PDB file of C-alpha atoms in Angstrom:
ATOM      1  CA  UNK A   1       0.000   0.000   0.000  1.00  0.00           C
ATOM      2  CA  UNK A   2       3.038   2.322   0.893  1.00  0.00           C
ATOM      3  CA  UNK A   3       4.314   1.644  -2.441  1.00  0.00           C
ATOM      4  CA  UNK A   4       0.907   1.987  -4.254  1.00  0.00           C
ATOM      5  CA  UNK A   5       0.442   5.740  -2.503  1.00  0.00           C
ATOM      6  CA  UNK A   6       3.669   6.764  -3.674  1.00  0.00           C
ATOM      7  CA  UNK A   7       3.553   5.742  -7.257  1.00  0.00           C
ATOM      8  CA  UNK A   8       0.125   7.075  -7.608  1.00  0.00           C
ATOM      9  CA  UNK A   9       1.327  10.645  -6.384  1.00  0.00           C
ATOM     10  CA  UNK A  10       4.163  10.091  -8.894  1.00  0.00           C
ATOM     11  CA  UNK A  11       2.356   9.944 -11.638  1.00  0.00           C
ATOM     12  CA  UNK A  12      -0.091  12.401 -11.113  1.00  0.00           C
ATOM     13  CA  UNK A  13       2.997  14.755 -10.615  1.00  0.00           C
ATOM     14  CA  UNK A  14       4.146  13.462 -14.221  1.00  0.00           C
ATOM     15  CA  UNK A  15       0.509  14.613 -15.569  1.00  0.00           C
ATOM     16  CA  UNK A  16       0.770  17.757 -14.442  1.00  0.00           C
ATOM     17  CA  UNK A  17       4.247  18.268 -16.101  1.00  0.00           C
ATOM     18  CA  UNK A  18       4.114  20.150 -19.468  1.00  0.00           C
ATOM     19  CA  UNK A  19       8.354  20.323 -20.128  1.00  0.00           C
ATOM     20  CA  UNK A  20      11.293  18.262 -18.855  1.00  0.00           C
ATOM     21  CA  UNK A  21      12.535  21.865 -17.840  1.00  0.00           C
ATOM     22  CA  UNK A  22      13.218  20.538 -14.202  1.00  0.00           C
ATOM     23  CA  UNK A  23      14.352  17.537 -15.127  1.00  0.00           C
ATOM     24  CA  UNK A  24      17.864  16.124 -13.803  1.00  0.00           C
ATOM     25  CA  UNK A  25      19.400  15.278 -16.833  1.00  0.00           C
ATOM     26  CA  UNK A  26      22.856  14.011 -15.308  1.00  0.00           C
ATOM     27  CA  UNK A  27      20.982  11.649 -12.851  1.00  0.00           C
ATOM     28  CA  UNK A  28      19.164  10.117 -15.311  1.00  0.00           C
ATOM     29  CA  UNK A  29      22.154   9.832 -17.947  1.00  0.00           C
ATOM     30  CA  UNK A  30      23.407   7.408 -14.371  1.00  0.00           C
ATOM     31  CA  UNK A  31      20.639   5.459 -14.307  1.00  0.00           C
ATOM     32  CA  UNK A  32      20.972   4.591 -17.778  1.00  0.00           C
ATOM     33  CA  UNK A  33      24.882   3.869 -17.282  1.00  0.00           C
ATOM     34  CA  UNK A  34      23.550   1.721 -14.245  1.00  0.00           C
ATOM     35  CA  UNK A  35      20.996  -0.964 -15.916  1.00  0.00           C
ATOM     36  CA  UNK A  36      23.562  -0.804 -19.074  1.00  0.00           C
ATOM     37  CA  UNK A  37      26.653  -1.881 -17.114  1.00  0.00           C
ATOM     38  CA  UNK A  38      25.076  -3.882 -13.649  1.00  0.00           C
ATOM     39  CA  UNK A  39      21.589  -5.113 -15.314  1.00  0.00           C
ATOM     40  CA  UNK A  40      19.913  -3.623 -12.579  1.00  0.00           C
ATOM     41  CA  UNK A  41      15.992  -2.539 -13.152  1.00  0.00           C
ATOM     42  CA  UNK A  42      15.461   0.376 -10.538  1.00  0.00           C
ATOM     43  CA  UNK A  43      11.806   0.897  -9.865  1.00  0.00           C
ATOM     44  CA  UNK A  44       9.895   3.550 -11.896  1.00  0.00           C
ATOM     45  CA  UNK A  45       9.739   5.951  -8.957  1.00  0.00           C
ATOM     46  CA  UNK A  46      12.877   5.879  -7.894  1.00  0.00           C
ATOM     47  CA  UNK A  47      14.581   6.856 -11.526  1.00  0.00           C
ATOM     48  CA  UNK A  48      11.352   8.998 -11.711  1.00  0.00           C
ATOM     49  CA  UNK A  49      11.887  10.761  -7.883  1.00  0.00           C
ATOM     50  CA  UNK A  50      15.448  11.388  -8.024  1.00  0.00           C
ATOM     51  CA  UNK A  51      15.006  12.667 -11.833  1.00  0.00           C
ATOM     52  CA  UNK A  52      12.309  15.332 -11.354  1.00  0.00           C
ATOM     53  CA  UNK A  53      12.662  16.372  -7.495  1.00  0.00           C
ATOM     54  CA  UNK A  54      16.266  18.724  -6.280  1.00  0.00           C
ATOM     55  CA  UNK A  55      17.485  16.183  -3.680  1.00  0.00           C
ATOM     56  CA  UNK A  56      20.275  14.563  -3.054  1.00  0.00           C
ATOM     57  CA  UNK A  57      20.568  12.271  -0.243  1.00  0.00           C
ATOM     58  CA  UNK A  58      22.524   9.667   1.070  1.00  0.00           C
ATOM     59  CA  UNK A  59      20.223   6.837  -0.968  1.00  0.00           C
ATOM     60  CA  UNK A  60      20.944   8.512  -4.967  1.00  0.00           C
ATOM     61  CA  UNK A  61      24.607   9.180  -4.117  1.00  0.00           C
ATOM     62  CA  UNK A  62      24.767   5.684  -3.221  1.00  0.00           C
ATOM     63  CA  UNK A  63      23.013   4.199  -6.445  1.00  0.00           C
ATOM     64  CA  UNK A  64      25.473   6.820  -8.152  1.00  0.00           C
ATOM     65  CA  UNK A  65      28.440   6.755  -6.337  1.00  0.00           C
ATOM     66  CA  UNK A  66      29.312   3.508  -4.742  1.00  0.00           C
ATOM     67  CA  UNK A  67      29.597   1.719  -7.791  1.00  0.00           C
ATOM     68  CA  UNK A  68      27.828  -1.334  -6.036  1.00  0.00           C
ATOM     69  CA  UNK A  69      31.115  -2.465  -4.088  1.00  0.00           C
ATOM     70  CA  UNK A  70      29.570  -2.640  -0.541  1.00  0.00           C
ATOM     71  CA  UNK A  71      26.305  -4.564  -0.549  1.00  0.00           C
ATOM     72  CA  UNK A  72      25.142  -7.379   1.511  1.00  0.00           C
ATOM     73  CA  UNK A  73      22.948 -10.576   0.722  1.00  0.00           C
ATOM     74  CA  UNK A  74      19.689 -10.868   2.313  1.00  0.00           C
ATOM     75  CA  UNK A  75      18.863 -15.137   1.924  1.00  0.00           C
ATOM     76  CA  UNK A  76      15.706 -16.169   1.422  1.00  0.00           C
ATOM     77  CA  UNK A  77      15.146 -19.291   3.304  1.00  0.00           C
ATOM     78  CA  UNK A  78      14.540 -21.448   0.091  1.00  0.00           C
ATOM     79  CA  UNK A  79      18.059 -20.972  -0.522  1.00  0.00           C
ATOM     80  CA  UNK A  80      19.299 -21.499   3.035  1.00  0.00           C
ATOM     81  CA  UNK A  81      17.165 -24.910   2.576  1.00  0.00           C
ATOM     82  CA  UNK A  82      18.952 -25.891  -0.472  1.00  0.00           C
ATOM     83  CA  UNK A  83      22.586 -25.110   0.936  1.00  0.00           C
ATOM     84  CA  UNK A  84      22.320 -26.995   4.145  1.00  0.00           C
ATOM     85  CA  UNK A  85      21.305 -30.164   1.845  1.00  0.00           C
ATOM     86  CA  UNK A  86      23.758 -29.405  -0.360  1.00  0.00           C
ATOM     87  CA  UNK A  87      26.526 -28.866   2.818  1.00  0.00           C
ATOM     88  CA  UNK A  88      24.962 -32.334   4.149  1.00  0.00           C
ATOM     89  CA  UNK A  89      25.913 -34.226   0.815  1.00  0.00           C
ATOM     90  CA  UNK A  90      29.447 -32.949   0.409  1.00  0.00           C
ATOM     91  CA  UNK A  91      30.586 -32.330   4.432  1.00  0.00           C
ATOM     92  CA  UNK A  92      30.154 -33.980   7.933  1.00  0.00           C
ATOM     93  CA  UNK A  93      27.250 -31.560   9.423  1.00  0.00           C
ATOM     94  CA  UNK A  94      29.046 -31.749  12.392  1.00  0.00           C
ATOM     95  CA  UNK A  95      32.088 -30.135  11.254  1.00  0.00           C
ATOM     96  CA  UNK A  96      32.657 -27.174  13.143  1.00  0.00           C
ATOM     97  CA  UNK A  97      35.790 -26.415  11.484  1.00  0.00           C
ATOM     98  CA  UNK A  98      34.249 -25.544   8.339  1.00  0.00           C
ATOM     99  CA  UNK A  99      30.828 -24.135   9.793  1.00  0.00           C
ATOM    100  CA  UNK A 100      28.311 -23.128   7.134  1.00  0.00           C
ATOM    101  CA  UNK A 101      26.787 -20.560   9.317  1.00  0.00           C
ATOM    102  CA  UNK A 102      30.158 -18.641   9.542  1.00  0.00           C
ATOM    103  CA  UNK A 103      30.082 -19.370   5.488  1.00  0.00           C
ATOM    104  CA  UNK A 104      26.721 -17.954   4.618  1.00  0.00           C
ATOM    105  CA  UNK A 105      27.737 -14.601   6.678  1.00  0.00           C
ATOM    106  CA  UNK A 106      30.932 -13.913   5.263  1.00  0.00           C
ATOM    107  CA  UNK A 107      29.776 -14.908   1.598  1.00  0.00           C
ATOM    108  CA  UNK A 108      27.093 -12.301   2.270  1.00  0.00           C
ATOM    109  CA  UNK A 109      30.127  -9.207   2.034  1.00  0.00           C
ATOM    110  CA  UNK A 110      31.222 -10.959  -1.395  1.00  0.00           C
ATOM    111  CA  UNK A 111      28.787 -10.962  -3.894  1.00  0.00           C
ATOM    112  CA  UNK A 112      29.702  -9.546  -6.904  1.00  0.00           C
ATOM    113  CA  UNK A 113      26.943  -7.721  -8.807  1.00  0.00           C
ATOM    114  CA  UNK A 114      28.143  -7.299 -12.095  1.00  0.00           C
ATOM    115  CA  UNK A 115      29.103 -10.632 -12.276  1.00  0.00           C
ATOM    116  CA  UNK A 116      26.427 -12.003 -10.654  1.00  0.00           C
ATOM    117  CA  UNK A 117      28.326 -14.737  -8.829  1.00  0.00           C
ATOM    118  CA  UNK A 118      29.956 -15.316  -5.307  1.00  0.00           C
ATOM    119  CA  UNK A 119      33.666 -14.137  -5.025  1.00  0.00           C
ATOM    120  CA  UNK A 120      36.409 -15.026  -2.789  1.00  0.00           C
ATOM    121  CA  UNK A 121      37.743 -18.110  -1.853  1.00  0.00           C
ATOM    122  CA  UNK A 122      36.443 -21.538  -1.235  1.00  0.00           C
ATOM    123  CA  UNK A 123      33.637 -20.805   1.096  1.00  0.00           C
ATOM    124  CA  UNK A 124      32.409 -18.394  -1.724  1.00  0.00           C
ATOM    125  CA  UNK A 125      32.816 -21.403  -4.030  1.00  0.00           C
ATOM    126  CA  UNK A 126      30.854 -23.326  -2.450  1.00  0.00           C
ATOM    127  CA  UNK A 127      27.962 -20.766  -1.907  1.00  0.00           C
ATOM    128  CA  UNK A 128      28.643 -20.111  -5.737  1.00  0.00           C
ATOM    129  CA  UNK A 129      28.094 -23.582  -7.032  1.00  0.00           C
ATOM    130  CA  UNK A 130      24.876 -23.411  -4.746  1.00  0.00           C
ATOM    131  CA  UNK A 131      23.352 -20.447  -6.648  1.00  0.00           C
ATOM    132  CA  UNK A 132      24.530 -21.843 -10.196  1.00  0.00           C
ATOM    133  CA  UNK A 133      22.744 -24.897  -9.670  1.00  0.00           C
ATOM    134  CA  UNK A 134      19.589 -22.553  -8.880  1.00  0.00           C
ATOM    135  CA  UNK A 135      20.215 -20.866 -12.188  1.00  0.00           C
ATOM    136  CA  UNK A 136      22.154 -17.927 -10.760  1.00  0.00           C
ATOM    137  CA  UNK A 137      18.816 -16.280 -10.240  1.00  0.00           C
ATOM    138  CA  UNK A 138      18.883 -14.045  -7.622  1.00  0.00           C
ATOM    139  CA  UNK A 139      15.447 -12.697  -7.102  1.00  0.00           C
ATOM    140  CA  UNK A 140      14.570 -16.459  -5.897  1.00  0.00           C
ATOM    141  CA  UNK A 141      17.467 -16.868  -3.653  1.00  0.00           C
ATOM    142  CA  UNK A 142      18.071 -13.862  -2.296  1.00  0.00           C
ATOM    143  CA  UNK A 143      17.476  -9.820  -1.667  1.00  0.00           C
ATOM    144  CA  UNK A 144      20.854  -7.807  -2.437  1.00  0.00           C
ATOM    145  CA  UNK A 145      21.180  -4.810  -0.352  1.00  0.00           C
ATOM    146  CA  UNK A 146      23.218  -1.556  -1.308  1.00  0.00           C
ATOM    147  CA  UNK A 147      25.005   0.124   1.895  1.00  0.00           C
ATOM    148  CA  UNK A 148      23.284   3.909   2.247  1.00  0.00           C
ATOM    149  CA  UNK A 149      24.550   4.745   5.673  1.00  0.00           C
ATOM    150  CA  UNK A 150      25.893   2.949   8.897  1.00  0.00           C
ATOM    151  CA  UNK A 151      26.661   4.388  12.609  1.00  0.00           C
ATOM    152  CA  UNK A 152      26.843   2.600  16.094  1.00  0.00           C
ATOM    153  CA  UNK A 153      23.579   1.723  15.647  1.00  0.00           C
ATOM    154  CA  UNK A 154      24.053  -0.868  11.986  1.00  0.00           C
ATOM    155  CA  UNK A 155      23.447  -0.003   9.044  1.00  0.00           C
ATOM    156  CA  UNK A 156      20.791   1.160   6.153  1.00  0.00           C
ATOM    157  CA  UNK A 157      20.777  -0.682   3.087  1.00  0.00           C
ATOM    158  CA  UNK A 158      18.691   0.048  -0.272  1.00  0.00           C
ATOM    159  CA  UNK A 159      17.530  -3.205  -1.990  1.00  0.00           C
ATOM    160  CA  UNK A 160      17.928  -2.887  -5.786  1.00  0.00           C
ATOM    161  CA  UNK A 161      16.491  -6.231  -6.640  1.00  0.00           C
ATOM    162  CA  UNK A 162      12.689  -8.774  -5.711  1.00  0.00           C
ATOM    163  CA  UNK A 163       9.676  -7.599  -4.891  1.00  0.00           C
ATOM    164  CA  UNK A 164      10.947  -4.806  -2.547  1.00  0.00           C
ATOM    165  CA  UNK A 165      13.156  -3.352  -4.699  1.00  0.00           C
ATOM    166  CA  UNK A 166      13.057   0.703  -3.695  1.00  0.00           C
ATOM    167  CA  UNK A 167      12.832   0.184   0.108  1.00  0.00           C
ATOM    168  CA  UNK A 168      15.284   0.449   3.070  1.00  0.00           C
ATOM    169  CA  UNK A 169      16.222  -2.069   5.149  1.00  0.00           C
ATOM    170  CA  UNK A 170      18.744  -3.102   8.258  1.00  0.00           C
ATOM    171  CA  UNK A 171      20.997  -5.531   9.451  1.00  0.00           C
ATOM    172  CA  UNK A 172      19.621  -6.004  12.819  1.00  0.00           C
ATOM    173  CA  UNK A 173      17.832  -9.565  12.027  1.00  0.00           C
ATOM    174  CA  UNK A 174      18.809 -13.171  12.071  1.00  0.00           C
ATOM    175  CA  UNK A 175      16.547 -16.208  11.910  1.00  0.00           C
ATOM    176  CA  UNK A 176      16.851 -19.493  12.990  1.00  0.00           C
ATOM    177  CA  UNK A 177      16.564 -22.636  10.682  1.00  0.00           C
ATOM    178  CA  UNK A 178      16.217 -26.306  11.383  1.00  0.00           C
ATOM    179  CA  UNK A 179      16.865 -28.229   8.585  1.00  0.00           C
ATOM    180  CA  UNK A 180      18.083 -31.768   7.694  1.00  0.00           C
ATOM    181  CA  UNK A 181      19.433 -32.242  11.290  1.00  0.00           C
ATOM    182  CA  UNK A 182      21.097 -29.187  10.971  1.00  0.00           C
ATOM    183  CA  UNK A 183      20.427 -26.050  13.307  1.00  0.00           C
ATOM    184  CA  UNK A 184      21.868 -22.581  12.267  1.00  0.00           C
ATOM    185  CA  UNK A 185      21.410 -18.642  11.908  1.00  0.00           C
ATOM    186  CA  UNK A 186      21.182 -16.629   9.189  1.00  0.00           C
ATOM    187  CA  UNK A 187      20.220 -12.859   7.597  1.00  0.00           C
ATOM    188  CA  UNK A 188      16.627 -12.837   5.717  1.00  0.00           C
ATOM    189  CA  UNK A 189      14.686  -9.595   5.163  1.00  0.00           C
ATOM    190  CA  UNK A 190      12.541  -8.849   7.651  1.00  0.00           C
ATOM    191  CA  UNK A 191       9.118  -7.375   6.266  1.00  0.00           C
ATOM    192  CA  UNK A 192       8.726  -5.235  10.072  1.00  0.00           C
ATOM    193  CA  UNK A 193      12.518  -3.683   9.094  1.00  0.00           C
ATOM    194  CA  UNK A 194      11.777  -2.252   5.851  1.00  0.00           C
ATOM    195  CA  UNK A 195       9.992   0.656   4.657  1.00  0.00           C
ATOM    196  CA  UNK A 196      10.334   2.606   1.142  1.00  0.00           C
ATOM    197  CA  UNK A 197      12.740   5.157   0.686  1.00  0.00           C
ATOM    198  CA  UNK A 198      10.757   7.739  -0.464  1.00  0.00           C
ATOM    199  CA  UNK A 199       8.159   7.330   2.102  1.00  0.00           C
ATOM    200  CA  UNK A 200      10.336  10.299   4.079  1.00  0.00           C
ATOM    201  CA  UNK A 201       8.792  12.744   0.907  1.00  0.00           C
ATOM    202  CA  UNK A 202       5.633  12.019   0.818  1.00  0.00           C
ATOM    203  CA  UNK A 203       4.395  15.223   2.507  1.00  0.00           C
ATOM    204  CA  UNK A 204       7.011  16.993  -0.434  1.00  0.00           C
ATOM    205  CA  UNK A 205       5.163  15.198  -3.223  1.00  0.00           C
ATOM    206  CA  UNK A 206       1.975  15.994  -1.883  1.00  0.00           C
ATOM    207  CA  UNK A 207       2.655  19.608  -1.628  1.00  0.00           C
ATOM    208  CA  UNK A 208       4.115  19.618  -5.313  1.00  0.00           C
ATOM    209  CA  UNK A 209       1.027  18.822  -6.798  1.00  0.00           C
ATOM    210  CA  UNK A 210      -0.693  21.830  -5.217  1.00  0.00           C
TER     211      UNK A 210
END
């Protein structure tokens, strides 16, 4: 619904535009540079937002700026289920030496977006053969968070790909899994921890269609 309200005031304001006069024309030359060089499909408000309103904020110098280097994986328990099986048929489960929990969380730092593959050294290997043999599709295995801002407190990612693509999120949560015998942690998205980014101008948006 958050997302609905937003998109709606959007493109009202778009209606009411008669010339691109105000229009950002070096933010939008990025956002073409972005989806032709990382594949990435930003949502329609965001390019739209950041296009047609002054502001610049720690979320567009991010998508602009940061060149995608520091993001974090968000799993989505499907794929969780599918490593721990996989970990099962290759390892002892018991092994604490090589513990898949410690795996998942540093393979979540070293994910490589314009490759779209797992990068690093054999724990990232093994995370990577994982995600091939889901056909490398990461909407299905997992939400990929940009880094926006962090203090004492964590830190504030924008997700850039699934169905909340556009919203905020942090890196407070872990869930527990059981599966196959296997007991462990992990980092999903947590619906209650995320929120759209450009909830913060809906008031602005409101006022610019007056």
């Amino acid at each position: 619904m958050e997302t609905e309200n937003i998109i709606k005031l959007l493109q009202k304001h778009k209606q009411n535009q008669k010339t691109d006069s105000h229009l950002n024309t070096k933010n939008t030359s990025q956002f073409s540079y972005i989806k032709l060089n990382y594949d990435i499909d930003l949502p329609w408000e965001i390019i739209y937002f950041y296009s047609h309103f002054n502001i610049e904020d720690d979320v567009i110098n991010s998508i602009l700026y940061n060149n995608f280097r520091s993001i974090k994986i968000f799993y989505n328990k499907i794929f969780i289920e599918y490593c721990v099986e996989k970990w099962i048929t290759q390892f002892n489960e018991d092994d604490t030496e090589n513990s898949l929990e410690n795996i998942l969380e540093e393979a979540s730092y070293n994910f490589n977006l314009k490759n779209n593959a797992f990068e690093g050294g054999k724990d990232e290997n093994f995370m990577q053969k994982c995600f091939i043999e889901l056909n490398s599709d990461s909407d299905f295995c997992f939400s990929i968070g940009l880094d926006v801002t962090s203090d004492c407190g964590g830190t504030v990612y924008f997700l850039i790909n699934g169905e909340k693509s556009g919203h905020l999120t942090t890196d407070f949560g872990h869930e527990q899994i059981n599966h196959g015998g296997m007991q462990l942690y992990y980092s999903p998205l947590e619906e209650k921890n995320t929120w759209h980014c450009l909830k913060m101008y809906e008031e602005l948006i409101i006022n610019s269609l007056k």
